[in-house]
Coordinates of C-alpha atoms and ligand atoms in Angstrom, one line a residue:
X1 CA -1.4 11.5 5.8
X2 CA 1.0 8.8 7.2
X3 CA 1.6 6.8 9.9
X4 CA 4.0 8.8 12.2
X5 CA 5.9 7.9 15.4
X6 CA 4.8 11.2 17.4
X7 CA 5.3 10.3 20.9
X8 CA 2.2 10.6 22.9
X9 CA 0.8 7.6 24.5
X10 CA 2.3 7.9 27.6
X11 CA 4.5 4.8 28.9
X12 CA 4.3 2.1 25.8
X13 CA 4.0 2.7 21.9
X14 CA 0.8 2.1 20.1
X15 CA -1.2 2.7 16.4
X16 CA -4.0 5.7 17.4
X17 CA -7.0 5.7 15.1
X18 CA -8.7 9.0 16.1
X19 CA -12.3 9.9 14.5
X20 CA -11.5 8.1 11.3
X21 CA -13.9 8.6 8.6
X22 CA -13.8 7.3 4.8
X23 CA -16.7 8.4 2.1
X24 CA -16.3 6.6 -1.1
X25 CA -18.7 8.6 -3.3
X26 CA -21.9 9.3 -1.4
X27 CA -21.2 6.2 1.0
X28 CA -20.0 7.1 4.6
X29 CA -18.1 3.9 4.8
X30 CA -16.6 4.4 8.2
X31 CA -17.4 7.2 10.4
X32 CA -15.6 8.1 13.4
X33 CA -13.5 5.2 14.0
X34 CA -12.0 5.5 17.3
X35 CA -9.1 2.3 18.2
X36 CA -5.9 1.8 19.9
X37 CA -3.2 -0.9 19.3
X38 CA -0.6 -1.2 21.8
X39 CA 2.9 -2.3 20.9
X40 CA 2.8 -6.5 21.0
X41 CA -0.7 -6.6 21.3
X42 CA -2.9 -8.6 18.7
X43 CA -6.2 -7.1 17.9
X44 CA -9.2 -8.7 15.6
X45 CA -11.3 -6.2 13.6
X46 CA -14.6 -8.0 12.7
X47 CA -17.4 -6.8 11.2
X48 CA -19.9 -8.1 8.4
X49 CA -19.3 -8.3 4.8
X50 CA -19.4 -4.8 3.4
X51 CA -18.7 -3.0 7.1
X52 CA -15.8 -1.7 6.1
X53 CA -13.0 -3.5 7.7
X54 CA -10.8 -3.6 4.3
X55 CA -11.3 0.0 3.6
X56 CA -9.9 1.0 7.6
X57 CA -7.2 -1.0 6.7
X58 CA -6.4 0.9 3.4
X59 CA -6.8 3.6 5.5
X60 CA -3.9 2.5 7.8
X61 CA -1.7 1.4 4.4
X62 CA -1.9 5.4 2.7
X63 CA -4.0 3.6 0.2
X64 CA -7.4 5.0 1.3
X65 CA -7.8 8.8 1.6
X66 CA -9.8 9.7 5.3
X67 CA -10.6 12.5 8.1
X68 CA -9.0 12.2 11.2
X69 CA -5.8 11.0 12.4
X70 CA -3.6 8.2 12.2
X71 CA -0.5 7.9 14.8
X72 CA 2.0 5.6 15.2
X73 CA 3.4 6.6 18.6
X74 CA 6.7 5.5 20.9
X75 CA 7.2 7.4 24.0
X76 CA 9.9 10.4 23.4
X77 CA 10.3 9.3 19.4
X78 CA 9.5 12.6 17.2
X79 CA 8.0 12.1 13.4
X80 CA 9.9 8.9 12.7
X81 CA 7.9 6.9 10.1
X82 CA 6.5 3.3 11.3
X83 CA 7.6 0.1 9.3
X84 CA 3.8 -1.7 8.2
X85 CA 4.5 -5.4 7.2
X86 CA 0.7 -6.2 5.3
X87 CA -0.7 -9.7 4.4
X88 CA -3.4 -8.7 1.5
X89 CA -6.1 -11.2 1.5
X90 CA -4.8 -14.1 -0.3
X91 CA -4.2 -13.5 -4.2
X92 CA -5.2 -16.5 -6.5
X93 CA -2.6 -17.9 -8.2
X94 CA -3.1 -20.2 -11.2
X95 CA -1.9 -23.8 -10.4
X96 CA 0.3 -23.9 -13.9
X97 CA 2.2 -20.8 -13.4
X98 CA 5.9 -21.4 -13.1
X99 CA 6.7 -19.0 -10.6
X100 CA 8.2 -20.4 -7.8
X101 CA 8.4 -18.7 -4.1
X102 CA 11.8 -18.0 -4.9
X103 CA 11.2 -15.9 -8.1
X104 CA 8.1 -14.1 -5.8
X105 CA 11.0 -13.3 -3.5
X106 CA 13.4 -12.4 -5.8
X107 CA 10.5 -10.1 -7.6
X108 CA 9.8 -8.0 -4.6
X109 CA 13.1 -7.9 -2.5
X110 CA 15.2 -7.5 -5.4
X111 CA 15.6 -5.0 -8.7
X112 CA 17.3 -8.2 -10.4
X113 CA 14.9 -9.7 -12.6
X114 CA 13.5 -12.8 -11.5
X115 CA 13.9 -14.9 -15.0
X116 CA 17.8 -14.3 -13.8
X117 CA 17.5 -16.9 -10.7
X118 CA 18.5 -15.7 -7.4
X119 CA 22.2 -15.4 -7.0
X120 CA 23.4 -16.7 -3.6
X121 CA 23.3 -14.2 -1.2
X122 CA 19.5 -13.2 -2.5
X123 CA 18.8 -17.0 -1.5
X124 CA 20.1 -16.8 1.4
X125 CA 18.4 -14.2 2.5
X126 CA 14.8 -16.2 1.2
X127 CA 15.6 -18.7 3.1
X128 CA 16.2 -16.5 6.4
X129 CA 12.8 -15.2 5.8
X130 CA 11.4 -18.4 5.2
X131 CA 12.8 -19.7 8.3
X132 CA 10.8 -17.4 10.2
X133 CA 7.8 -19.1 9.1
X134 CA 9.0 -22.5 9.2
X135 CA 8.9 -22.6 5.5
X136 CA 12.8 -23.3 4.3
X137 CA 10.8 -26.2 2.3
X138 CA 8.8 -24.0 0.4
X139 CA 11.5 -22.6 -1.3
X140 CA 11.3 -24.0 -4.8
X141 CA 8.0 -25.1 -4.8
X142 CA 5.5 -23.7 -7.5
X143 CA 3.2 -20.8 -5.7
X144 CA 0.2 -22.1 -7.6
X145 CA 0.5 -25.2 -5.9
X146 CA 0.7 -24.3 -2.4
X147 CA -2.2 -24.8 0.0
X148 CA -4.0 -21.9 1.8
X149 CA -2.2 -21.8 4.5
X150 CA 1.0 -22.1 3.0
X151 CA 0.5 -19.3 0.4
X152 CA -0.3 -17.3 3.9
X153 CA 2.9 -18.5 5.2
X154 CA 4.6 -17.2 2.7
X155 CA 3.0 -13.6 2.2
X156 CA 3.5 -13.5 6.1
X157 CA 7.3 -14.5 5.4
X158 CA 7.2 -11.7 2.6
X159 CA 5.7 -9.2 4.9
X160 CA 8.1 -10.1 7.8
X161 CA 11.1 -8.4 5.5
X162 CA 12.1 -6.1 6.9
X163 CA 10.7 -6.5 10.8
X164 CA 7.7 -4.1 10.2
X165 CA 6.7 -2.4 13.6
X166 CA 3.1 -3.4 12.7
X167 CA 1.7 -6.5 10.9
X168 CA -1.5 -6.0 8.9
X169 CA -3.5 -8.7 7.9
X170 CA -6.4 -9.4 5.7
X171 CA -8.7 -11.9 6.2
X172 CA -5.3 -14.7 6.7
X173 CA -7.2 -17.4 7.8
X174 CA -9.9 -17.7 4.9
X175 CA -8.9 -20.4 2.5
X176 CA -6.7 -21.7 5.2
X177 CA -7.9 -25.3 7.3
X178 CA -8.9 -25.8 10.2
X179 CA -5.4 -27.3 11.3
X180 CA -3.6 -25.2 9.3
X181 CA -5.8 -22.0 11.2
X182 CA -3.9 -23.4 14.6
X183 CA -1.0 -23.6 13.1
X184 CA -0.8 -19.9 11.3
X185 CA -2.5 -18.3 14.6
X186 CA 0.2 -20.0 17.0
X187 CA 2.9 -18.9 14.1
X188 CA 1.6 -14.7 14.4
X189 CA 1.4 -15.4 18.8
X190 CA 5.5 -16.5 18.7
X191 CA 6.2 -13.6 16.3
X192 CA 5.0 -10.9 17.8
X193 CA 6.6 -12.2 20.9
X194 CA 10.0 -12.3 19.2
X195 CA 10.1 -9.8 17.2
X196 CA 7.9 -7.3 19.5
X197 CA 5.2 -6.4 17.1
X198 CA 2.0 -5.3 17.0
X199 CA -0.7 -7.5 15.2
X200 CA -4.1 -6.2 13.5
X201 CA -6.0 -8.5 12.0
X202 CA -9.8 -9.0 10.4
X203 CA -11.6 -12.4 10.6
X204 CA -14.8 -13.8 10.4
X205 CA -13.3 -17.2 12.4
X206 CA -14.5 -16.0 15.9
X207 CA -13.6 -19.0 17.6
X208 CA -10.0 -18.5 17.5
X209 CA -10.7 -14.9 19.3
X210 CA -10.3 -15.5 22.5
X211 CA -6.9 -17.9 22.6
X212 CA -5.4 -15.3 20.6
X213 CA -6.6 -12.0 20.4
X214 CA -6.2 -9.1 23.1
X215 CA -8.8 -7.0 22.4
X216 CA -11.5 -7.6 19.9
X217 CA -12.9 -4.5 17.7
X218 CA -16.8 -4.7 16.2
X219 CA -17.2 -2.5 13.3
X220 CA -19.9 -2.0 11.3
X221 CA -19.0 1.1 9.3
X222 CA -18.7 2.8 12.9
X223 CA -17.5 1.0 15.8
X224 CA -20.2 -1.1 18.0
X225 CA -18.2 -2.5 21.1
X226 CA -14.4 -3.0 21.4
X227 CA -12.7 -5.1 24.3
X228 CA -11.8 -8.5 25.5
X229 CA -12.7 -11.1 23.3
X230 CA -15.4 -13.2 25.4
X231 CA -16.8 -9.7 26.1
X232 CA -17.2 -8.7 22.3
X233 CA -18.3 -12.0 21.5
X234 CA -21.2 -12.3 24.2
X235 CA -22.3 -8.7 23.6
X236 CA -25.7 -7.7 21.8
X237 CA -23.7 -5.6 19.5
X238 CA -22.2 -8.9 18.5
X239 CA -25.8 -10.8 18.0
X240 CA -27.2 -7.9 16.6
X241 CA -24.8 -7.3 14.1
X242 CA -24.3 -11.0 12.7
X243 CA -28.3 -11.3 13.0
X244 CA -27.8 -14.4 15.8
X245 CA -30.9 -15.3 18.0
X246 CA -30.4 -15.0 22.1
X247 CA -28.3 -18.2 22.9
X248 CA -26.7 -18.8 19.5
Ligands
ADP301 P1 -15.3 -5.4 4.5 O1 -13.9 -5.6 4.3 O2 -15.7 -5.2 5.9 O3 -16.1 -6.6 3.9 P2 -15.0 -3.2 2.6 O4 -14.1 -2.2 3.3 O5 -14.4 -4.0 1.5 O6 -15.8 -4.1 3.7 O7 -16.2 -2.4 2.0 C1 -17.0 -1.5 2.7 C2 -18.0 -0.8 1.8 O8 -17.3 0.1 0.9 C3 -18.8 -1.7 0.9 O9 -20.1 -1.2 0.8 C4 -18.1 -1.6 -0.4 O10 -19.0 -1.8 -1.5 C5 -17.6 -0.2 -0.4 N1 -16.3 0.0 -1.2 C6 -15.1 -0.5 -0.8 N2 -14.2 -0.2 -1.8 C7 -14.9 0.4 -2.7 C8 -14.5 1.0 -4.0 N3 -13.2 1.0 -4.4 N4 -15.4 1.7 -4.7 C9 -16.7 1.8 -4.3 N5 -17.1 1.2 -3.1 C10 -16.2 0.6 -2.3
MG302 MG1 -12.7 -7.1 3.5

């Protein structure tokens, strides 16, 4: 099933999961997961190791099969397909490979192959995407070598191209510094502002929740509580299902 632009949700556009379940052999996985995002809005999926979070979001990608529906929907739009932009949780690279930012570009924007360089026009347009993320410096530096947060700087540059109406992301902030968390968290607030898009996301950094996030959704292989983030975050659901004592 894909992710279809169906019109629907009556005044703005939003992502409808509707009664989204996933077995994997005899494991129910998730089972009847039920979640709105509205266009521009940034929504946190949390959930303990194992809930499920990853496999919702293969779900959402076409990598996953499921029962239920997925929608993409803009008011008046009819079976246009939407554009998903997805961060995977961040790949290890090995600090002596050669390959530079520029070649990881050039590898998945273009069919020229990267051992060829990038002619000019193919570096300009790195750069453009770079720029984005405040990363025109990154260019030619090794992608073993980068730190957490710039190797998510980049994969979020990568998954900017083209403007995706959604941004998925994986876990961005793991590996990633407490400075550098700020930083990556105040770059996905000023681009779904410019570029109008909506954000889901899964953490387990809580604290950045409720500076950033709209609505916050607790899975753990169903949904517990969603809403506002101090709501989520002070609920019993939310004790219960990170095993925290009354007044943690
Ligand atoms: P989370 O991202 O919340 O930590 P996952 O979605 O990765 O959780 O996993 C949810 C459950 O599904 C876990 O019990 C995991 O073992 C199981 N699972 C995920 N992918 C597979 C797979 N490919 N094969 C078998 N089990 C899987
Ligand atoms: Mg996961």
């Amino acid at each position: 099933m894909g992710l279809f632009h169906t019109g629907g949700c009556k005044d703005s556009c939003c992502l409808k999961v509707q009664n989204v379940s996933v077995k994997i052999g005899d494991d129910q996985v998730l089972q009847d997961i039920n979640l709105h995002v509205h266009c521009g809005q940034m929504v946190a999926l949390i959930g303990p190791n194992g809930a499920g979070k990853s496999t919702l979001l293969k779900a959402l990608l076409g990598q996953r099969e499921y029962d239920g529906n997925i929608m993409f929907s803009v008011p008046g739009a009819h079976r246009v397909k939407a554009r998903i932009g997805y961060v995977p949780q961040s790949p290890t690279f090995d600090p002596g490979d050669p390959l530079s930012v520029a070649d990881l570009f050039a590898c998945c924007l273009s069919k020229r192959p990267a051992f060829l360089g990038l002619n000019k026009p193919l570096r300009e347009l790195v750069m453009q995407c770079l720029k984005r993320v405040h990363g025109e410096d990154l260019i030619d530096k090794r992608v073993g070598t980068l730190s957490g947060g710039e190797l998510q700087r980049v994969l979020l540059a990568l998954a900017l191209e083209p403007i995706p109406n959604i941004l998925i992301l994986d876990e961005p902030l793991s590996g990633v510094d407490i400075e550098g968390m700020t930083n990556l968290m105040d770059m996905l607030d000023e681009i779904r502002k410019n570029f109008d898009l909506s954000i889901l996301m899964t953490t387990h950094d809580f604290s950045m929740l409720p500076k950033y996030a709209d609505r916050v959704v607790l899975i753990d292989h169903k949904v517990l509580i969603q809403g506002q983030p101090e709501d989520v975050l002070n609920s019993d659901e939310f004790r219960t299902a990170f095993h925290m004592k009354e007044g943690c």
